[in-house]
Coordinates of C-alpha atoms and ligand atoms in Angstrom, one line a residue:
M178 CA 110.3 13.9 141.1
S179 CA 113.6 12.3 142.2
Y180 CA 114.9 12.8 138.7
A181 CA 114.2 16.5 139.1
V182 CA 116.1 16.7 142.4
E183 CA 119.0 14.7 141.1
G184 CA 119.1 17.0 138.0
C185 CA 119.2 20.0 140.2
V186 CA 121.9 18.6 142.4
A187 CA 123.9 17.7 139.3
T188 CA 123.5 21.1 137.8
V189 CA 124.6 22.8 141.1
L190 CA 127.6 20.5 141.3
A191 CA 128.6 21.1 137.7
V192 CA 128.3 24.9 138.2
L193 CA 130.5 24.7 141.3
A194 CA 133.0 22.5 139.6
A195 CA 133.2 24.9 136.7
A196 CA 133.6 27.9 139.0
W197 CA 136.4 26.1 140.9
L198 CA 138.1 25.1 137.6
F199 CA 138.0 28.6 136.2
R200 CA 138.3 30.3 139.6
P201 CA 139.5 33.8 138.9
W202 CA 141.3 34.0 142.3
R203 CA 143.6 31.1 141.6
E204 CA 147.3 31.7 141.6
L205 CA 149.1 31.3 138.3
A206 CA 152.1 28.9 138.0
V207 CA 155.5 30.4 138.7
P208 CA 157.8 30.1 135.7
T209 CA 161.5 29.5 136.1
I210 CA 163.9 32.0 134.6
E211 CA 167.4 31.6 133.2
R212 CA 170.1 32.5 135.7
V213 CA 171.8 35.9 135.8
D214 CA 175.4 34.9 136.5
P215 CA 178.0 37.3 135.4
E216 CA 181.6 36.0 135.5
Q217 CA 182.7 39.1 137.4
A218 CA 180.7 38.0 140.4
R219 CA 182.1 34.5 140.4
P220 CA 184.4 33.5 143.2
G221 CA 188.0 33.9 142.3
W222 CA 187.4 36.3 139.4
Q223 CA 190.1 38.8 139.0
G224 CA 189.9 41.8 136.7
K225 CA 192.4 44.3 135.4
L226 CA 193.4 46.8 138.0
R227 CA 192.1 50.3 137.4
P228 CA 194.4 53.2 136.6
D229 CA 195.7 55.2 139.6
P230 CA 194.3 57.9 140.2
A231 CA 190.9 56.6 139.2
P232 CA 189.3 58.0 136.1
P233 CA 185.9 59.7 136.5
V234 CA 183.0 57.3 136.8
V235 CA 181.1 58.9 133.9
A236 CA 182.9 60.5 131.0
E237 CA 182.2 60.9 127.3
G238 CA 179.0 58.9 127.5
R239 CA 180.6 55.8 129.1
I240 CA 180.3 54.5 132.6
F241 CA 183.4 53.1 134.2
C242 CA 182.4 50.3 136.6
M243 CA 185.0 49.2 139.2
D244 CA 185.2 47.2 142.4
P245 CA 185.8 49.7 145.2
A246 CA 187.3 46.9 147.4
T247 CA 190.0 45.8 145.0
G248 CA 190.3 48.3 142.2
F249 CA 189.4 45.6 139.6
V250 CA 187.7 47.0 136.5
I251 CA 184.4 45.3 136.2
D252 CA 183.0 46.7 132.9
T253 CA 182.4 49.8 130.8
L254 CA 178.8 50.6 130.0
E255 CA 177.1 53.1 127.7
A256 CA 175.3 55.9 129.5
D257 CA 171.8 57.0 128.6
T258 CA 171.4 60.3 126.7
P259 CA 168.3 62.7 126.7
L260 CA 167.3 60.9 123.5
T261 CA 167.4 57.4 124.9
I262 CA 165.7 58.5 128.1
H263 CA 162.9 60.0 126.1
A264 CA 162.5 56.8 124.1
K265 CA 162.4 54.7 127.3
I266 CA 159.6 56.8 128.7
T267 CA 157.6 56.4 125.5
A268 CA 158.1 52.6 125.5
A269 CA 157.2 52.4 129.2
A270 CA 154.0 54.4 128.6
E271 CA 152.9 52.1 125.8
A272 CA 153.6 49.0 127.8
Q273 CA 151.7 50.2 130.8
S274 CA 148.3 49.7 129.0
A275 CA 149.0 45.9 129.3
L276 CA 149.3 46.2 133.0
R277 CA 146.4 48.5 133.7
T278 CA 143.9 45.6 133.3
A279 CA 146.1 42.8 134.6
S280 CA 144.4 40.7 137.3
W281 CA 145.7 40.4 140.9
P282 CA 146.9 36.8 140.3
K283 CA 148.7 38.1 137.2
R284 CA 150.5 40.8 139.2
R285 CA 151.2 38.4 142.0
Q286 CA 152.6 35.9 139.4
F287 CA 155.3 38.5 138.5
L288 CA 156.2 39.0 142.2
R289 CA 156.2 35.3 142.9
T290 CA 158.5 34.8 139.9
L291 CA 160.8 37.5 141.3
R292 CA 160.7 35.8 144.6
A293 CA 161.6 32.4 143.1
W294 CA 164.6 34.1 141.4
V295 CA 165.8 35.8 144.5
M296 CA 165.4 32.6 146.6
R297 CA 167.2 30.4 144.1
D298 CA 170.0 32.9 143.2
M299 CA 170.5 34.6 146.6
E300 CA 174.2 34.0 146.7
T301 CA 174.8 35.3 143.1
L302 CA 172.8 38.4 143.9
A303 CA 174.8 39.0 147.0
R304 CA 178.1 38.5 145.2
I305 CA 177.0 40.9 142.4
A306 CA 176.3 43.6 145.0
C307 CA 179.6 42.9 146.8
R308 CA 181.6 43.2 143.6
D309 CA 180.1 46.5 142.7
T310 CA 179.9 48.3 146.1
G311 CA 182.7 46.5 148.0
K312 CA 180.3 45.5 150.8
T313 CA 180.6 42.2 152.7
A314 CA 178.4 39.1 152.2
I315 CA 176.8 39.8 155.6
D316 CA 176.0 43.4 154.8
A317 CA 174.4 42.2 151.5
A318 CA 172.4 39.5 153.3
F319 CA 170.9 42.0 155.7
G320 CA 170.5 44.9 153.4
E321 CA 169.8 43.4 150.0
L322 CA 168.2 40.0 150.6
L323 CA 166.3 40.0 153.9
T324 CA 164.8 43.4 153.0
T325 CA 163.8 42.4 149.4
C326 CA 162.2 39.2 150.6
A327 CA 160.3 41.0 153.3
K328 CA 159.0 43.4 150.7
L329 CA 157.9 40.6 148.3
N330 CA 156.3 38.8 151.2
W331 CA 154.3 41.8 152.4
T332 CA 153.2 42.9 149.0
L333 CA 152.1 39.4 148.1
S334 CA 150.2 39.0 151.3
N335 CA 148.7 42.4 151.6
G336 CA 149.0 44.3 148.3
E337 CA 145.6 43.3 146.9
K338 CA 143.8 44.1 150.2
V339 CA 145.4 47.6 150.2
L340 CA 144.7 48.4 146.5
R341 CA 141.3 46.8 146.0
S342 CA 138.4 49.2 145.5
E343 CA 136.7 50.0 148.8
T344 CA 133.2 51.0 149.7
R345 CA 132.9 53.9 152.2
S346 CA 129.7 54.6 154.1
G347 CA 128.3 58.1 153.7
N348 CA 125.6 59.8 155.9
L349 CA 121.9 59.5 156.1
L350 CA 121.3 61.6 153.0
L351 CA 123.4 59.1 151.0
A352 CA 121.7 55.9 152.4
H353 CA 120.6 55.0 148.9
K354 CA 124.1 55.6 147.4
R355 CA 127.0 53.2 147.1
C356 CA 130.3 55.3 147.5
T357 CA 133.5 53.7 146.2
V358 CA 137.2 54.6 146.0
V359 CA 139.0 53.0 143.1
H360 CA 142.8 53.1 143.4
E361 CA 143.9 53.5 139.8
P362 CA 147.4 53.2 138.5
L363 CA 149.3 56.5 138.0
G364 CA 150.7 55.4 134.6
V365 CA 154.5 55.9 134.4
V366 CA 156.5 56.6 137.5
A367 CA 160.2 57.0 138.2
A368 CA 162.5 56.1 141.1
C369 CA 165.9 57.7 141.5
V370 CA 167.7 55.5 143.9
S371 CA 170.9 55.5 145.9
W372 CA 173.9 53.2 145.5
N373 CA 174.1 51.8 149.0
Y374 CA 171.8 48.8 148.4
P375 CA 171.8 48.4 144.6
V376 CA 169.8 45.2 144.5
H377 CA 167.2 46.1 147.1
N378 CA 166.9 49.8 146.1
M379 CA 166.2 48.8 142.6
L380 CA 163.8 45.8 143.2
G381 CA 161.9 47.6 146.0
P382 CA 160.3 50.4 143.8
I383 CA 159.8 47.9 140.9
I384 CA 157.8 45.6 143.2
S385 CA 155.5 48.4 144.4
A386 CA 155.1 50.2 141.1
V387 CA 154.3 47.1 139.0
F388 CA 152.0 45.7 141.6
A389 CA 150.1 49.0 141.7
G390 CA 149.8 48.8 137.9
N391 CA 152.4 51.3 136.8
A392 CA 155.3 51.2 134.4
I393 CA 158.5 52.4 136.1
L394 CA 161.8 53.9 135.1
V395 CA 164.5 53.3 137.7
K396 CA 167.4 55.7 137.6
C397 CA 170.3 54.1 139.4
S398 CA 173.5 55.8 140.6
E399 CA 176.3 55.6 138.1
H400 CA 178.4 54.0 140.9
V401 CA 176.3 50.8 140.7
A402 CA 175.4 50.8 137.0
W403 CA 176.8 47.3 136.6
T404 CA 174.7 45.7 139.4
S405 CA 171.6 47.6 138.1
Q406 CA 172.1 46.2 134.7
Q407 CA 172.3 42.7 136.0
I408 CA 169.1 43.2 138.1
I409 CA 167.2 44.7 135.2
L410 CA 168.2 41.7 133.1
G411 CA 166.6 39.4 135.7
V412 CA 163.5 41.6 136.1
H413 CA 163.0 41.5 132.3
R414 CA 163.3 37.7 132.3
C415 CA 160.7 37.5 135.0
L416 CA 158.3 39.9 133.1
A417 CA 158.8 38.0 129.9
A418 CA 158.2 34.6 131.6
C419 CA 154.9 35.9 132.9
G420 CA 153.9 37.2 129.5
L421 CA 154.2 40.8 130.4
P422 CA 156.0 43.4 128.3
T423 CA 159.6 44.0 129.4
E424 CA 159.3 47.7 128.5
L425 CA 157.3 48.0 131.7
V426 CA 160.5 48.3 133.7
Q427 CA 163.3 50.5 132.3
L428 CA 166.7 51.2 133.7
V429 CA 168.2 54.7 133.3
V430 CA 171.8 55.4 134.0
C431 CA 173.2 58.6 132.9
A432 CA 175.6 61.5 133.6
P433 CA 174.2 63.7 136.4
E434 CA 173.7 66.6 134.0
H435 CA 171.3 64.5 132.0
A436 CA 169.1 63.4 134.9
E437 CA 166.7 66.3 134.4
S438 CA 165.7 64.7 131.0
L439 CA 164.0 62.2 133.3
T440 CA 162.8 64.4 136.2
R441 CA 161.4 67.2 134.0
D442 CA 159.5 64.8 131.6
P443 CA 155.7 65.7 131.9
R444 CA 154.8 62.1 131.2
L445 CA 155.9 61.0 134.6
A446 CA 153.2 61.0 137.3
H447 CA 155.3 60.4 140.3
I448 CA 159.0 60.5 141.3
T449 CA 160.5 58.7 144.3
F450 CA 163.9 60.0 145.1
I451 CA 166.4 58.5 147.6
G452 CA 169.6 60.5 148.1
S453 CA 170.9 63.7 149.6
D454 CA 168.7 66.6 150.6
R455 CA 170.6 68.9 148.1
V456 CA 169.8 66.7 145.1
G457 CA 166.3 66.0 146.5
R458 CA 165.5 69.7 146.4
A459 CA 166.7 69.9 142.8
V460 CA 164.4 66.9 141.9
A461 CA 161.4 68.6 143.6
L462 CA 162.1 71.8 141.7
A463 CA 162.5 70.0 138.4
A464 CA 159.2 68.2 139.0
A465 CA 157.2 71.2 140.2
P466 CA 156.4 72.9 136.8
Q467 CA 154.8 69.6 135.5
L468 CA 153.1 69.1 138.9
T469 CA 154.7 65.7 139.2
A470 CA 154.2 64.3 142.6
T471 CA 157.4 63.5 144.6
T472 CA 158.3 61.3 147.5
L473 CA 161.7 62.4 149.0
E474 CA 163.7 60.1 151.0
L475 CA 166.8 62.2 152.0
G476 CA 169.6 62.2 154.5
G477 CA 169.5 61.2 158.1
K478 CA 171.6 61.7 161.3
D479 CA 169.8 59.0 163.2
P480 CA 170.3 59.2 167.0
A481 CA 170.3 56.3 169.5
V482 CA 169.1 57.7 172.8
I483 CA 170.6 55.4 175.4
L484 CA 168.6 56.0 178.7
P485 CA 170.1 55.7 182.1
G486 CA 170.5 52.2 183.3
T487 CA 170.6 50.6 179.9
D488 CA 172.4 47.3 179.8
L489 CA 175.3 48.4 177.6
A490 CA 177.0 45.0 177.5
F491 CA 173.9 43.4 176.2
F492 CA 173.2 46.0 173.6
G493 CA 176.8 46.3 172.5
S494 CA 176.3 44.0 169.5
M495 CA 173.3 46.0 168.4
F496 CA 175.3 49.2 168.6
M497 CA 178.1 47.7 166.5
R498 CA 175.7 46.6 163.7
A499 CA 173.8 49.9 163.9
C500 CA 177.0 51.8 163.2
F501 CA 179.1 49.5 161.0
Q502 CA 176.4 47.8 158.8
A503 CA 177.5 48.6 155.2
M504 CA 180.4 50.7 156.7
G505 CA 177.8 53.3 157.9
Q506 CA 176.6 53.8 154.3
N507 CA 173.1 53.1 155.5
C508 CA 170.2 55.5 155.4
I509 CA 169.0 54.5 158.8
G510 CA 172.4 53.7 160.3
I511 CA 172.9 55.2 163.8
E512 CA 175.1 58.3 163.4
R513 CA 175.0 59.5 167.1
F514 CA 175.1 57.5 170.3
I515 CA 173.6 59.7 173.0
V516 CA 174.6 58.3 176.4
P517 CA 174.3 59.4 180.1
R518 CA 177.6 61.2 181.0
N519 CA 178.4 58.7 183.8
Q520 CA 177.9 55.8 181.4
T521 CA 180.1 57.2 178.7
D522 CA 183.2 55.3 179.8
A523 CA 181.2 52.1 180.1
L524 CA 180.0 52.4 176.5
V525 CA 183.5 53.1 175.2
N526 CA 184.7 50.0 177.1
V527 CA 182.0 47.9 175.5
V528 CA 182.8 48.9 171.9
R529 CA 186.4 50.0 171.8
D530 CA 188.1 46.6 171.5
R531 CA 185.5 45.3 169.1
I532 CA 185.9 48.3 166.8
A533 CA 189.7 47.9 167.0
A534 CA 189.3 44.3 166.0
L535 CA 187.3 45.0 162.8
R536 CA 189.0 43.6 159.7
C537 CA 188.6 45.5 156.4
G538 CA 188.9 43.8 153.0
S539 CA 187.3 42.3 149.9
T540 CA 184.7 39.8 150.9
L541 CA 184.8 38.1 147.4
D542 CA 188.5 37.6 147.5
E543 CA 189.3 36.9 151.2
T544 CA 186.3 34.5 151.7
R545 CA 184.2 32.4 149.4
F546 CA 180.9 33.1 151.1
G547 CA 181.3 30.7 154.0
T548 CA 184.5 28.9 153.0
H549 CA 187.7 30.8 153.8
R550 CA 190.4 31.2 151.3
P551 CA 193.2 29.3 152.9
G552 CA 195.4 31.6 155.0
A553 CA 193.1 34.6 154.6
D554 CA 191.3 36.5 157.4
A555 CA 187.6 36.8 157.6
V556 CA 186.3 40.2 156.5
D557 CA 184.1 42.3 158.9
C558 CA 184.1 45.5 157.0
G559 CA 183.9 46.2 153.3
A560 CA 185.1 49.2 151.3
M561 CA 183.5 52.6 150.8
I562 CA 181.8 53.3 147.5
S563 CA 184.5 55.8 146.6
D564 CA 187.1 58.0 148.1
A565 CA 185.4 61.2 147.0
R566 CA 184.4 62.2 150.6
F567 CA 187.5 61.0 152.5
A568 CA 189.1 64.4 152.7
E569 CA 185.8 65.9 154.0
L570 CA 185.4 63.2 156.6
E571 CA 188.9 63.6 157.8
A572 CA 188.4 67.4 158.0
L573 CA 185.2 66.9 160.0
I574 CA 186.9 64.6 162.5
D575 CA 189.9 67.1 162.8
D576 CA 187.5 69.9 163.4
A577 CA 185.7 67.9 166.1
V578 CA 189.0 67.1 167.8
Q579 CA 190.0 70.8 167.7
H580 CA 186.7 71.6 169.5
G581 CA 187.2 69.1 172.3
A582 CA 186.2 65.7 170.9
R583 CA 188.4 62.7 171.6
L584 CA 189.5 60.5 168.8
V585 CA 189.8 57.0 170.3
L586 CA 190.3 54.9 167.1
G587 CA 190.6 55.5 163.4
G588 CA 189.7 58.9 161.9
H589 CA 191.5 58.5 158.6
R590 CA 191.5 56.7 155.3
M591 CA 193.3 53.4 155.2
R592 CA 195.7 51.9 152.7
H593 CA 194.9 48.2 152.6
G594 CA 198.0 45.9 152.4
R595 CA 196.5 43.6 149.8
W596 CA 194.3 46.0 148.0
P597 CA 196.1 49.4 147.8
L598 CA 193.6 50.6 145.2
G599 CA 190.6 49.8 147.4
Y600 CA 188.7 52.6 149.1
Y601 CA 188.9 51.9 152.8
F602 CA 188.2 54.1 155.8
A603 CA 189.4 53.0 159.2
P604 CA 186.5 52.2 161.6
T605 CA 186.4 55.2 163.9
L606 CA 185.5 55.9 167.5
L607 CA 185.0 59.5 168.5
T608 CA 183.7 60.6 172.0
H609 CA 182.9 63.8 173.8
V610 CA 181.1 65.2 170.7
T611 CA 178.8 68.1 171.3
P612 CA 175.8 69.3 169.2
A613 CA 177.7 72.5 168.2
M614 CA 180.4 70.5 166.3
K615 CA 179.9 70.2 162.6
I616 CA 180.4 66.5 162.8
A617 CA 177.3 66.3 165.0
Q618 CA 175.1 68.0 162.4
E619 CA 176.2 66.6 159.0
E620 CA 175.3 63.1 157.7
L621 CA 178.6 61.2 157.6
F622 CA 177.5 57.9 155.8
A623 CA 180.7 56.5 157.2
P624 CA 182.0 54.0 159.8
V625 CA 182.2 56.6 162.6
F626 CA 180.9 55.6 166.1
L627 CA 180.1 59.0 167.5
V628 CA 179.4 59.3 171.2
M629 CA 177.6 62.3 172.8
S630 CA 177.1 62.6 176.5
Y631 CA 174.1 64.1 178.4
D632 CA 173.1 64.9 182.0
T633 CA 169.3 64.9 181.9
V634 CA 166.8 63.1 179.7
D635 CA 165.5 66.4 178.5
E636 CA 169.0 67.3 177.3
A637 CA 169.2 63.9 175.5
V638 CA 166.0 64.6 173.6
G639 CA 167.3 68.1 172.8
I640 CA 170.5 66.6 171.4
A641 CA 168.6 64.0 169.4
N642 CA 166.4 66.7 167.8
S643 CA 169.2 69.2 167.3
T644 CA 170.0 68.3 163.6
P645 CA 168.1 69.4 160.5
Y646 CA 167.3 65.8 159.8
G647 CA 164.5 63.5 161.1
L648 CA 164.6 60.1 159.5
G649 CA 164.9 57.1 161.9
S650 CA 166.0 56.7 165.6
S651 CA 166.4 54.3 168.4
V652 CA 165.7 54.5 172.1
F653 CA 167.4 52.1 174.5
G654 CA 166.3 51.8 178.1
P655 CA 165.1 49.5 180.9
S656 CA 161.8 51.3 181.4
R657 CA 159.0 50.9 178.8
T658 CA 157.3 54.1 180.0
T659 CA 160.4 56.2 179.7
C660 CA 161.3 54.7 176.3
H661 CA 157.8 55.6 175.1
E662 CA 157.9 59.1 176.5
V663 CA 161.2 59.8 174.8
A664 CA 160.0 58.1 171.5
A665 CA 157.0 60.5 171.5
R666 CA 159.3 63.5 171.7
L667 CA 161.7 62.6 168.9
E668 CA 161.2 64.5 165.6
C669 CA 161.5 61.7 163.1
G670 CA 159.6 59.2 160.9
M671 CA 160.6 55.9 162.6
V672 CA 161.6 54.8 166.2
N673 CA 162.9 51.5 167.2
I674 CA 162.8 50.8 170.9
N675 CA 165.6 48.6 172.2
D676 CA 166.6 47.8 168.6
F677 CA 167.9 49.4 165.5
G678 CA 166.5 49.6 161.9
I679 CA 164.2 46.7 162.5
S680 CA 161.1 48.7 161.4
Y681 CA 162.3 48.2 157.8
L682 CA 162.0 44.5 158.1
N683 CA 158.2 45.0 158.5
Q684 CA 157.4 46.2 155.1
G685 CA 153.9 47.0 156.3
L686 CA 155.3 50.0 158.1
P687 CA 155.8 53.3 156.2
F688 CA 159.4 54.3 155.6
G689 CA 160.3 58.0 155.5
G690 CA 161.2 61.0 157.6
C691 CA 160.5 64.7 158.4
K692 CA 162.4 68.0 158.4
D693 CA 165.3 67.8 155.9
S694 CA 164.9 64.1 155.7
G695 CA 162.1 64.7 153.2
Y696 CA 158.4 63.8 152.9
G697 CA 156.2 61.1 151.7
R698 CA 156.5 57.4 152.5
F699 CA 157.4 54.3 150.6
A700 CA 156.6 50.8 152.0
G701 CA 153.5 50.0 153.8
P702 CA 150.0 50.8 152.7
E703 CA 151.0 54.5 152.6
G704 CA 153.8 53.8 150.0
L705 CA 151.7 51.5 147.9
L706 CA 148.7 53.8 147.8
G707 CA 151.1 56.7 147.0
L708 CA 151.6 55.1 143.6
T709 CA 147.9 55.2 142.8
R710 CA 145.4 57.9 142.0
P711 CA 142.2 57.6 144.1
K712 CA 139.0 58.0 142.1
A713 CA 135.9 58.7 144.1
M714 CA 132.7 57.1 142.6
T715 CA 129.0 57.1 143.5
E716 CA 126.0 55.3 142.2
D717 CA 122.6 54.2 143.3
W718 CA 122.6 51.0 145.3
A719 CA 119.5 49.8 143.5
F720 CA 120.8 50.7 140.1
G721 CA 117.9 51.6 137.7
I722 CA 115.3 50.6 140.3
V723 CA 115.6 53.4 142.9
Q724 CA 116.9 56.5 141.1
T725 CA 117.8 59.7 142.7
S726 CA 115.6 62.6 141.8
I727 CA 115.4 66.2 143.0
P728 CA 112.4 66.7 145.3
P729 CA 109.6 68.8 143.7
V730 CA 109.8 71.4 146.5
V731 CA 113.3 72.5 145.5
D732 CA 112.9 71.8 141.7
Y733 CA 113.7 74.7 139.4
P734 CA 111.9 77.1 138.9
V735 CA 111.1 77.1 142.6
R736 CA 107.4 77.5 143.3
D737 CA 107.5 78.6 146.9
T738 CA 110.8 79.8 148.4
A739 CA 109.5 79.8 152.0
K740 CA 108.5 76.2 151.7
S741 CA 111.7 75.1 150.0
W742 CA 113.7 76.8 152.8
T743 CA 111.7 75.0 155.5
F744 CA 112.3 71.8 153.6
L745 CA 116.1 72.2 153.4
H746 CA 116.4 73.6 156.9
G747 CA 114.6 70.5 158.1
L748 CA 116.7 68.2 156.0
V749 CA 120.0 69.5 157.5
R750 CA 118.6 69.0 161.0
L751 CA 117.2 65.5 160.1
A752 CA 120.6 64.4 158.7
F753 CA 123.1 65.9 161.1
G754 CA 121.3 67.1 164.3
T755 CA 120.9 65.7 167.8
P756 CA 118.0 63.2 168.3
I757 CA 115.5 66.1 169.2
E758 CA 116.7 68.2 166.3
R759 CA 116.2 65.2 164.0
V760 CA 112.6 64.8 165.0
R761 CA 112.0 68.5 164.5
G762 CA 113.8 68.4 161.2
M763 CA 111.7 65.4 160.1
L764 CA 108.5 67.4 160.9
G765 CA 109.8 70.4 158.9
V766 CA 110.5 68.2 155.9
L767 CA 107.1 66.6 156.1
R768 CA 105.4 70.0 156.5
A769 CA 107.2 71.4 153.5
S770 CA 106.5 68.4 151.4
M771 CA 102.7 68.4 151.9
Ligands
NAG927 C1 154.8 35.8 154.4 O1 155.4 35.3 155.5 C2 154.5 34.8 156.5 C3 155.2 34.4 157.7 O2 156.6 34.6 157.7 C4 153.7 33.6 155.9 O3 152.8 33.2 156.8 C5 153.0 34.1 154.6 O4 152.4 33.0 154.0 C6 154.0 34.7 153.7 N1 153.3 35.3 152.6 C7 153.4 34.8 151.3 C8 152.6 35.4 150.3 O5 154.2 34.0 151.0
NAG928 C1 174.5 58.1 186.9 O1 173.9 59.2 187.4 C2 172.6 59.0 187.8 C3 172.0 60.3 188.2 O2 172.9 61.3 188.5 C4 172.5 57.9 188.9 O3 171.1 57.7 189.2 C5 173.1 56.7 188.3 O4 173.1 55.7 189.3 C6 174.5 56.9 187.8 N1 174.9 55.7 187.1 C7 176.1 55.2 187.2 C8 176.3 53.9 186.4 O5 176.9 55.6 187.9

């Protein structure tokens, strides 16, 4: 007797131990990858200076990579052609079958390997981005590192919950059915991303696409081909270390005229595009004949509505970062400060001296990420990606001044004493701007602190909604009720109350806009599910025991049409009626079934 009990206990324990040992939910070990450490991003590296004027970025199949802060030539890379793009899609499609069936722990292992890489080599990654875009270490820390880690953290913590098959209850008629939604991978997807955050904009779509089970081609901007190549190297090392095929993630960098080889390819199931609304429309048109789904993340002209009584001195630091983060080359940077007319001077007083004190330069050469080069100034502001839009910016500012705006600071390109080949634009303060001015309507993507004054809150909301765009926004004010009222009236995809851009640090929130800012969302459950195809599935709960059959009264050929009508009439009432209708419906069904 006792032997039998002991035997049972031992068996149960053995089964439990075996289950624990081979537990399918256990996390896999995180492998270590070799460093990606290009010499061009090392402190003190100096390259050959580029010719002046600068050669085109893409010419004759080559991409000319240069540091916009110094003019150093970083590298020359080969551009993709329609032929190589085609081959990359083929390879991605083949590799995707390996991922389709990969377990959640396996997918998480890849993300955790990426995270270990980003955590260990944070500074190198920031330096790579600084070298290629001319941004500062602090801009890189905010825009490349914090954001990427937030995305990894959210996807690791929530991705499986969001993508797991879910059971949905039906109605009374389906009580015997189990109804499920399976979120299947799409296959091969593409992301065409902008240059402003080359590390994050590349890793972000890769994290989501691979976790959802897709292969992905990332088309980077030719301006950041070099950074993108370093990142893809690291990603490939992470994939290989996890035993996944490196072909799952492909980098495409090509001349603009070859981009349609990617966007028109019928093998793509989804395209995420981040960039201007002009190019976004072209991508949607290229994708339409193949019915390829698109998510368009286009321009913005984000307003900050500053309500009467806002503590301007307190929020001054926030306003500065909102405008000058990445020198305004920020999708959700604040492009318009909308302030009560009688607080306009107070706002100008808060920011004028701080803007005047901003120092432009090359973060990699003036500082060593924390340790100053002896005798050098700290750098607040980096370079612009190129000088291609400088003339246009200056013309917009001139136009505004001619129409009554006041230029308090800056307003023009800047020749840097130490880096004459760098692309610098003077931090600018422009006040008395009205919605009718061109500068109040067009996305600047530049370090321009634009002040617009209003008399009533209604007018402020009108100004905020007066552009074709509707991406992000901020509302500043002392009253929570008023802030919420204004937030509800803003036509946009994101609102931050008494803050700026912070919604992006919660990667559980959907990112995207409305109007000319595009449609669809990335980030959050919305973004992750957007990279999957829902498949609706039903089956009997008691599979093989209780099977669904057609009731004889409605079976073909119908024996008695009056009876079958009574039956179905009763059935509709029984399933969907009020309690009394249900009782009557039940009687009808019983009568017809006799
Ligand atoms: C994400 O961050 C939160 C808190 O910051 C932490 O509790 C959680 O464990 C993190 N998730 C993962 C998967 O590391
Ligand atoms: C600005 O004007 C409003 C209404 O006209 C008034 O309530 C407020 O006190 C004024 N604020 C300042 C700082 O003068």
